[in-house]
């Protein structure tokens, strides 16, 4: 099993962070990783007030996008 650990410098722009994470997932899967780990705050890192505003249900939009990547590549994410 090849494992990929993704490290990111996430910021307050959730859309940009998700796009970057998806590119890293694509690269890891293309290199043969079957297990890909993301940082805890990969989709948003900002003030406490903004964290509450950016909160999502689970499942929600971020989980849906990650689940699609996992299905597409047949990986654990």
PDB file of N, CA and C in Angstrom:
ATOM      1  N   UNK A   1       0.847  -1.167   0.000  1.00  0.00           N
ATOM      2  CA  UNK A   1       0.000   0.000   0.000  1.00  0.00           C
ATOM      3  C   UNK A   1       0.895   1.232   0.000  1.00  0.00           C
ATOM      4  N   UNK A   2       0.606   2.162  -0.904  1.00  0.00           N
ATOM      5  CA  UNK A   2       1.318   3.438  -0.936  1.00  0.00           C
ATOM      6  C   UNK A   2       0.430   4.496  -0.285  1.00  0.00           C
ATOM      7  N   UNK A   3       0.983   5.202   0.689  1.00  0.00           N
ATOM      8  CA  UNK A   3       0.251   6.218   1.441  1.00  0.00           C
ATOM      9  C   UNK A   3       0.795   7.591   1.083  1.00  0.00           C
ATOM     10  N   UNK A   4      -0.102   8.554   0.904  1.00  0.00           N
ATOM     11  CA  UNK A   4       0.295   9.939   0.646  1.00  0.00           C
ATOM     12  C   UNK A   4      -0.238  10.816   1.775  1.00  0.00           C
ATOM     13  N   UNK A   5       0.632  11.637   2.331  1.00  0.00           N
ATOM     14  CA  UNK A   5       0.245  12.617   3.350  1.00  0.00           C
ATOM     15  C   UNK A   5       0.338  13.996   2.712  1.00  0.00           C
ATOM     16  N   UNK A   6      -0.784  14.665   2.618  1.00  0.00           N
ATOM     17  CA  UNK A   6      -0.833  15.975   1.966  1.00  0.00           C
ATOM     18  C   UNK A   6      -0.653  17.060   3.015  1.00  0.00           C
ATOM     19  N   UNK A   7       0.224  17.986   2.740  1.00  0.00           N
ATOM     20  CA  UNK A   7       0.444  19.144   3.600  1.00  0.00           C
ATOM     21  C   UNK A   7       0.043  20.384   2.818  1.00  0.00           C
ATOM     22  N   UNK A   8      -0.747  21.235   3.424  1.00  0.00           N
ATOM     23  CA  UNK A   8      -1.241  22.434   2.747  1.00  0.00           C
ATOM     24  C   UNK A   8      -1.087  23.653   3.640  1.00  0.00           C
ATOM     25  N   UNK A   9      -1.045  24.816   3.013  1.00  0.00           N
ATOM     26  CA  UNK A   9      -1.080  26.092   3.716  1.00  0.00           C
ATOM     27  C   UNK A   9      -2.454  26.703   3.457  1.00  0.00           C
ATOM     28  N   UNK A  10      -3.463  26.177   4.135  1.00  0.00           N
ATOM     29  CA  UNK A  10      -4.839  26.619   3.915  1.00  0.00           C
ATOM     30  C   UNK A  10      -5.045  28.038   4.419  1.00  0.00           C
ATOM     31  N   UNK A  11      -5.969  28.720   3.753  1.00  0.00           N
ATOM     32  CA  UNK A  11      -6.315  30.099   4.107  1.00  0.00           C
ATOM     33  C   UNK A  11      -7.827  30.201   4.291  1.00  0.00           C
ATOM     34  N   UNK A  12      -8.361  31.424   4.238  1.00  0.00           N
ATOM     35  CA  UNK A  12      -9.791  31.636   4.466  1.00  0.00           C
ATOM     36  C   UNK A  12     -10.664  31.374   3.246  1.00  0.00           C
ATOM     37  N   UNK A  13     -10.095  31.173   2.067  1.00  0.00           N
ATOM     38  CA  UNK A  13     -10.890  30.959   0.863  1.00  0.00           C
ATOM     39  C   UNK A  13     -11.127  29.463   0.673  1.00  0.00           C
ATOM     40  N   UNK A  14     -12.305  29.008   1.092  1.00  0.00           N
ATOM     41  CA  UNK A  14     -12.611  27.579   1.055  1.00  0.00           C
ATOM     42  C   UNK A  14     -12.551  27.009  -0.358  1.00  0.00           C
ATOM     43  N   UNK A  15     -13.057  27.739  -1.340  1.00  0.00           N
ATOM     44  CA  UNK A  15     -13.061  27.246  -2.727  1.00  0.00           C
ATOM     45  C   UNK A  15     -11.642  27.007  -3.230  1.00  0.00           C
ATOM     46  N   UNK A  16     -10.738  27.927  -2.945  1.00  0.00           N
ATOM     47  CA  UNK A  16      -9.340  27.773  -3.364  1.00  0.00           C
ATOM     48  C   UNK A  16      -8.708  26.587  -2.639  1.00  0.00           C
ATOM     49  N   UNK A  17      -8.955  26.467  -1.345  1.00  0.00           N
ATOM     50  CA  UNK A  17      -8.394  25.362  -0.575  1.00  0.00           C
ATOM     51  C   UNK A  17      -8.872  24.010  -1.096  1.00  0.00           C
ATOM     52  N   UNK A  18     -10.160  23.904  -1.400  1.00  0.00           N
ATOM     53  CA  UNK A  18     -10.700  22.643  -1.912  1.00  0.00           C
ATOM     54  C   UNK A  18     -10.115  22.300  -3.276  1.00  0.00           C
ATOM     55  N   UNK A  19      -9.970  23.298  -4.118  1.00  0.00           N
ATOM     56  CA  UNK A  19      -9.375  23.057  -5.438  1.00  0.00           C
ATOM     57  C   UNK A  19      -7.940  22.560  -5.303  1.00  0.00           C
ATOM     58  N   UNK A  20      -7.165  23.187  -4.403  1.00  0.00           N
ATOM     59  CA  UNK A  20      -5.790  22.737  -4.169  1.00  0.00           C
ATOM     60  C   UNK A  20      -5.763  21.310  -3.636  1.00  0.00           C
ATOM     61  N   UNK A  21      -6.628  21.013  -2.679  1.00  0.00           N
ATOM     62  CA  UNK A  21      -6.672  19.673  -2.103  1.00  0.00           C
ATOM     63  C   UNK A  21      -6.998  18.643  -3.186  1.00  0.00           C
ATOM     64  N   UNK A  22      -7.946  18.968  -4.038  1.00  0.00           N
ATOM     65  CA  UNK A  22      -8.304  18.039  -5.112  1.00  0.00           C
ATOM     66  C   UNK A  22      -7.145  17.812  -6.078  1.00  0.00           C
ATOM     67  N   UNK A  23      -6.384  18.846  -6.365  1.00  0.00           N
ATOM     68  CA  UNK A  23      -5.205  18.672  -7.230  1.00  0.00           C
ATOM     69  C   UNK A  23      -4.167  17.774  -6.561  1.00  0.00           C
ATOM     70  N   UNK A  24      -3.957  17.959  -5.252  1.00  0.00           N
ATOM     71  CA  UNK A  24      -3.020  17.098  -4.527  1.00  0.00           C
ATOM     72  C   UNK A  24      -3.517  15.648  -4.496  1.00  0.00           C
ATOM     73  N   UNK A  25      -4.806  15.462  -4.321  1.00  0.00           N
ATOM     74  CA  UNK A  25      -5.376  14.111  -4.335  1.00  0.00           C
ATOM     75  C   UNK A  25      -5.167  13.472  -5.703  1.00  0.00           C
ATOM     76  N   UNK A  26      -5.441  14.238  -6.760  1.00  0.00           N
ATOM     77  CA  UNK A  26      -5.225  13.741  -8.123  1.00  0.00           C
ATOM     78  C   UNK A  26      -3.780  13.287  -8.302  1.00  0.00           C
ATOM     79  N   UNK A  27      -2.847  14.120  -7.859  1.00  0.00           N
ATOM     80  CA  UNK A  27      -1.424  13.798  -8.015  1.00  0.00           C
ATOM     81  C   UNK A  27      -1.055  12.545  -7.223  1.00  0.00           C
ATOM     82  N   UNK A  28      -1.544  12.466  -5.994  1.00  0.00           N
ATOM     83  CA  UNK A  28      -1.234  11.302  -5.160  1.00  0.00           C
ATOM     84  C   UNK A  28      -1.780  10.025  -5.797  1.00  0.00           C
ATOM     85  N   UNK A  29      -3.005  10.072  -6.266  1.00  0.00           N
ATOM     86  CA  UNK A  29      -3.614   8.897  -6.893  1.00  0.00           C
ATOM     87  C   UNK A  29      -2.886   8.534  -8.183  1.00  0.00           C
ATOM     88  N   UNK A  30      -2.509   9.531  -8.964  1.00  0.00           N
ATOM     89  CA  UNK A  30      -1.765   9.277 -10.201  1.00  0.00           C
ATOM     90  C   UNK A  30      -0.415   8.624  -9.925  1.00  0.00           C
ATOM     91  N   UNK A  31       0.145   8.897  -8.745  1.00  0.00           N
ATOM     92  CA  UNK A  31       1.436   8.299  -8.372  1.00  0.00           C
ATOM     93  C   UNK A  31       1.277   6.942  -7.694  1.00  0.00           C
ATOM     94  N   UNK A  32       0.038   6.482  -7.565  1.00  0.00           N
ATOM     95  CA  UNK A  32      -0.207   5.149  -7.037  1.00  0.00           C
ATOM     96  C   UNK A  32      -0.650   5.055  -5.596  1.00  0.00           C
ATOM     97  N   UNK A  33      -0.892   6.182  -4.940  1.00  0.00           N
ATOM     98  CA  UNK A  33      -1.341   6.135  -3.545  1.00  0.00           C
ATOM     99  C   UNK A  33      -2.749   5.543  -3.470  1.00  0.00           C
ATOM    100  N   UNK A  34      -2.965   4.684  -2.503  1.00  0.00           N
ATOM    101  CA  UNK A  34      -4.294   4.125  -2.273  1.00  0.00           C
ATOM    102  C   UNK A  34      -4.903   4.621  -0.961  1.00  0.00           C
ATOM    103  N   UNK A  35      -4.084   5.286  -0.153  1.00  0.00           N
ATOM    104  CA  UNK A  35      -4.550   5.938   1.067  1.00  0.00           C
ATOM    105  C   UNK A  35      -3.973   7.350   1.064  1.00  0.00           C
ATOM    106  N   UNK A  36      -4.854   8.346   1.135  1.00  0.00           N
ATOM    107  CA  UNK A  36      -4.430   9.746   1.079  1.00  0.00           C
ATOM    108  C   UNK A  36      -4.962  10.461   2.314  1.00  0.00           C
ATOM    109  N   UNK A  37      -4.051  11.105   3.063  1.00  0.00           N
ATOM    110  CA  UNK A  37      -4.434  11.842   4.254  1.00  0.00           C
ATOM    111  C   UNK A  37      -4.354  13.338   4.021  1.00  0.00           C
ATOM    112  N   UNK A  38      -5.362  14.044   4.507  1.00  0.00           N
ATOM    113  CA  UNK A  38      -5.414  15.506   4.411  1.00  0.00           C
ATOM    114  C   UNK A  38      -5.269  16.118   5.804  1.00  0.00           C
ATOM    115  N   UNK A  39      -4.769  17.355   5.883  1.00  0.00           N
ATOM    116  CA  UNK A  39      -4.675  18.027   7.186  1.00  0.00           C
ATOM    117  C   UNK A  39      -6.058  18.279   7.784  1.00  0.00           C
ATOM    118  N   UNK A  40      -6.095  18.457   9.081  1.00  0.00           N
ATOM    119  CA  UNK A  40      -7.359  18.655   9.795  1.00  0.00           C
ATOM    120  C   UNK A  40      -8.142  19.857   9.274  1.00  0.00           C
ATOM    121  N   UNK A  41      -7.496  20.971   9.057  1.00  0.00           N
ATOM    122  CA  UNK A  41      -8.184  22.178   8.604  1.00  0.00           C
ATOM    123  C   UNK A  41      -7.860  22.477   7.146  1.00  0.00           C
ATOM    124  N   UNK A  42      -7.899  21.471   6.291  1.00  0.00           N
ATOM    125  CA  UNK A  42      -7.482  21.671   4.903  1.00  0.00           C
ATOM    126  C   UNK A  42      -8.427  22.568   4.123  1.00  0.00           C
ATOM    127  N   UNK A  43      -9.727  22.554   4.431  1.00  0.00           N
ATOM    128  CA  UNK A  43     -10.653  23.326   3.594  1.00  0.00           C
ATOM    129  C   UNK A  43     -10.880  24.756   4.072  1.00  0.00           C
ATOM    130  N   UNK A  44     -10.501  25.063   5.290  1.00  0.00           N
ATOM    131  CA  UNK A  44     -10.639  26.441   5.776  1.00  0.00           C
ATOM    132  C   UNK A  44      -9.776  26.631   7.011  1.00  0.00           C
ATOM    133  N   UNK A  45      -9.031  27.724   7.030  1.00  0.00           N
ATOM    134  CA  UNK A  45      -8.272  28.099   8.216  1.00  0.00           C
ATOM    135  C   UNK A  45      -8.384  29.609   8.356  1.00  0.00           C
ATOM    136  N   UNK A  46      -9.063  30.034   9.396  1.00  0.00           N
ATOM    137  CA  UNK A  46      -9.273  31.463   9.602  1.00  0.00           C
ATOM    138  C   UNK A  46      -9.737  31.728  11.022  1.00  0.00           C
ATOM    139  N   UNK A  47     -10.327  32.884  11.213  1.00  0.00           N
ATOM    140  CA  UNK A  47     -10.761  33.303  12.544  1.00  0.00           C
ATOM    141  C   UNK A  47     -11.897  32.413  13.050  1.00  0.00           C
ATOM    142  N   UNK A  48     -12.072  32.413  14.370  1.00  0.00           N
ATOM    143  CA  UNK A  48     -13.141  31.614  14.974  1.00  0.00           C
ATOM    144  C   UNK A  48     -14.508  32.030  14.440  1.00  0.00           C
ATOM    145  N   UNK A  49     -14.715  33.304  14.250  1.00  0.00           N
ATOM    146  CA  UNK A  49     -15.994  33.797  13.733  1.00  0.00           C
ATOM    147  C   UNK A  49     -16.242  33.249  12.327  1.00  0.00           C
ATOM    148  N   UNK A  50     -15.213  33.280  11.508  1.00  0.00           N
ATOM    149  CA  UNK A  50     -15.347  32.764  10.145  1.00  0.00           C
ATOM    150  C   UNK A  50     -15.505  31.246  10.128  1.00  0.00           C
ATOM    151  N   UNK A  51     -14.884  30.546  11.070  1.00  0.00           N
ATOM    152  CA  UNK A  51     -15.051  29.091  11.142  1.00  0.00           C
ATOM    153  C   UNK A  51     -16.521  28.734  11.282  1.00  0.00           C
ATOM    154  N   UNK A  52     -17.215  29.428  12.153  1.00  0.00           N
ATOM    155  CA  UNK A  52     -18.642  29.161  12.342  1.00  0.00           C
ATOM    156  C   UNK A  52     -19.427  29.451  11.071  1.00  0.00           C
ATOM    157  N   UNK A  53     -19.073  30.515  10.381  1.00  0.00           N
ATOM    158  CA  UNK A  53     -19.768  30.878   9.144  1.00  0.00           C
ATOM    159  C   UNK A  53     -19.502  29.864   8.034  1.00  0.00           C
ATOM    160  N   UNK A  54     -18.348  29.203   8.061  1.00  0.00           N
ATOM    161  CA  UNK A  54     -17.967  28.253   7.023  1.00  0.00           C
ATOM    162  C   UNK A  54     -18.338  26.810   7.364  1.00  0.00           C
ATOM    163  N   UNK A  55     -18.909  26.579   8.530  1.00  0.00           N
ATOM    164  CA  UNK A  55     -19.263  25.224   8.950  1.00  0.00           C
ATOM    165  C   UNK A  55     -20.254  24.593   7.965  1.00  0.00           C
ATOM    166  N   UNK A  56     -20.151  23.277   7.816  1.00  0.00           N
ATOM    167  CA  UNK A  56     -21.022  22.528   6.910  1.00  0.00           C
ATOM    168  C   UNK A  56     -21.617  21.338   7.649  1.00  0.00           C
ATOM    169  N   UNK A  57     -22.754  20.861   7.182  1.00  0.00           N
ATOM    170  CA  UNK A  57     -23.265  19.602   7.746  1.00  0.00           C
ATOM    171  C   UNK A  57     -22.395  18.449   7.271  1.00  0.00           C
ATOM    172  N   UNK A  58     -22.513  17.328   7.962  1.00  0.00           N
ATOM    173  CA  UNK A  58     -21.812  16.115   7.546  1.00  0.00           C
ATOM    174  C   UNK A  58     -22.870  15.038   7.338  1.00  0.00           C
ATOM    175  N   UNK A  59     -23.035  14.524   6.128  1.00  0.00           N
ATOM    176  CA  UNK A  59     -22.303  14.909   4.931  1.00  0.00           C
ATOM    177  C   UNK A  59     -22.735  16.276   4.440  1.00  0.00           C
ATOM    178  N   UNK A  60     -21.859  16.879   3.652  1.00  0.00           N
ATOM    179  CA  UNK A  60     -22.097  18.202   3.094  1.00  0.00           C
ATOM    180  C   UNK A  60     -21.262  18.389   1.845  1.00  0.00           C
ATOM    181  N   UNK A  61     -21.124  19.623   1.369  1.00  0.00           N
ATOM    182  CA  UNK A  61     -20.430  19.881   0.112  1.00  0.00           C
ATOM    183  C   UNK A  61     -18.980  19.382   0.068  1.00  0.00           C
ATOM    184  N   UNK A  62     -18.227  19.618   1.123  1.00  0.00           N
ATOM    185  CA  UNK A  62     -16.827  19.171   1.116  1.00  0.00           C
ATOM    186  C   UNK A  62     -16.742  17.655   1.112  1.00  0.00           C
ATOM    187  N   UNK A  63     -17.516  17.014   1.972  1.00  0.00           N
ATOM    188  CA  UNK A  63     -17.520  15.553   2.032  1.00  0.00           C
ATOM    189  C   UNK A  63     -17.960  14.960   0.697  1.00  0.00           C
ATOM    190  N   UNK A  64     -18.953  15.561   0.072  1.00  0.00           N
ATOM    191  CA  UNK A  64     -19.416  15.069  -1.231  1.00  0.00           C
ATOM    192  C   UNK A  64     -18.302  15.115  -2.275  1.00  0.00           C
ATOM    193  N   UNK A  65     -17.551  16.213  -2.294  1.00  0.00           N
ATOM    194  CA  UNK A  65     -16.446  16.335  -3.261  1.00  0.00           C
ATOM    195  C   UNK A  65     -15.355  15.311  -2.981  1.00  0.00           C
ATOM    196  N   UNK A  66     -15.027  15.113  -1.708  1.00  0.00           N
ATOM    197  CA  UNK A  66     -14.002  14.129  -1.360  1.00  0.00           C
ATOM    198  C   UNK A  66     -14.464  12.710  -1.665  1.00  0.00           C
ATOM    199  N   UNK A  67     -15.718  12.419  -1.390  1.00  0.00           N
ATOM    200  CA  UNK A  67     -16.248  11.088  -1.675  1.00  0.00           C
ATOM    201  C   UNK A  67     -16.184  10.792  -3.174  1.00  0.00           C
ATOM    202  N   UNK A  68     -16.456  11.785  -3.992  1.00  0.00           N
ATOM    203  CA  UNK A  68     -16.378  11.599  -5.441  1.00  0.00           C
ATOM    204  C   UNK A  68     -14.945  11.297  -5.870  1.00  0.00           C
ATOM    205  N   UNK A  69     -13.974  11.994  -5.299  1.00  0.00           N
ATOM    206  CA  UNK A  69     -12.564  11.720  -5.604  1.00  0.00           C
ATOM    207  C   UNK A  69     -12.203  10.288  -5.203  1.00  0.00           C
ATOM    208  N   UNK A  70     -12.628   9.872  -4.015  1.00  0.00           N
ATOM    209  CA  UNK A  70     -12.325   8.522  -3.543  1.00  0.00           C
ATOM    210  C   UNK A  70     -12.942   7.476  -4.470  1.00  0.00           C
ATOM    211  N   UNK A  71     -14.183   7.696  -4.879  1.00  0.00           N
ATOM    212  CA  UNK A  71     -14.827   6.751  -5.806  1.00  0.00           C
ATOM    213  C   UNK A  71     -14.119   6.727  -7.158  1.00  0.00           C
ATOM    214  N   UNK A  72     -13.781   7.914  -7.673  1.00  0.00           N
ATOM    215  CA  UNK A  72     -13.146   8.008  -8.981  1.00  0.00           C
ATOM    216  C   UNK A  72     -11.848   7.215  -9.029  1.00  0.00           C
ATOM    217  N   UNK A  73     -11.031   7.354  -7.983  1.00  0.00           N
ATOM    218  CA  UNK A  73      -9.719   6.709  -7.966  1.00  0.00           C
ATOM    219  C   UNK A  73      -9.701   5.365  -7.243  1.00  0.00           C
ATOM    220  N   UNK A  74     -10.772   5.030  -6.548  1.00  0.00           N
ATOM    221  CA  UNK A  74     -10.766   3.796  -5.772  1.00  0.00           C
ATOM    222  C   UNK A  74      -9.780   3.841  -4.630  1.00  0.00           C
ATOM    223  N   UNK A  75      -9.717   4.994  -3.947  1.00  0.00           N
ATOM    224  CA  UNK A  75      -8.766   5.190  -2.848  1.00  0.00           C
ATOM    225  C   UNK A  75      -9.499   5.419  -1.536  1.00  0.00           C
ATOM    226  N   UNK A  76      -8.746   5.331  -0.461  1.00  0.00           N
ATOM    227  CA  UNK A  76      -9.231   5.719   0.864  1.00  0.00           C
ATOM    228  C   UNK A  76      -8.717   7.122   1.124  1.00  0.00           C
ATOM    229  N   UNK A  77      -9.594   7.954   1.613  1.00  0.00           N
ATOM    230  CA  UNK A  77      -9.250   9.361   1.786  1.00  0.00           C
ATOM    231  C   UNK A  77      -9.568   9.802   3.188  1.00  0.00           C
TER     232      UNK A  77
END
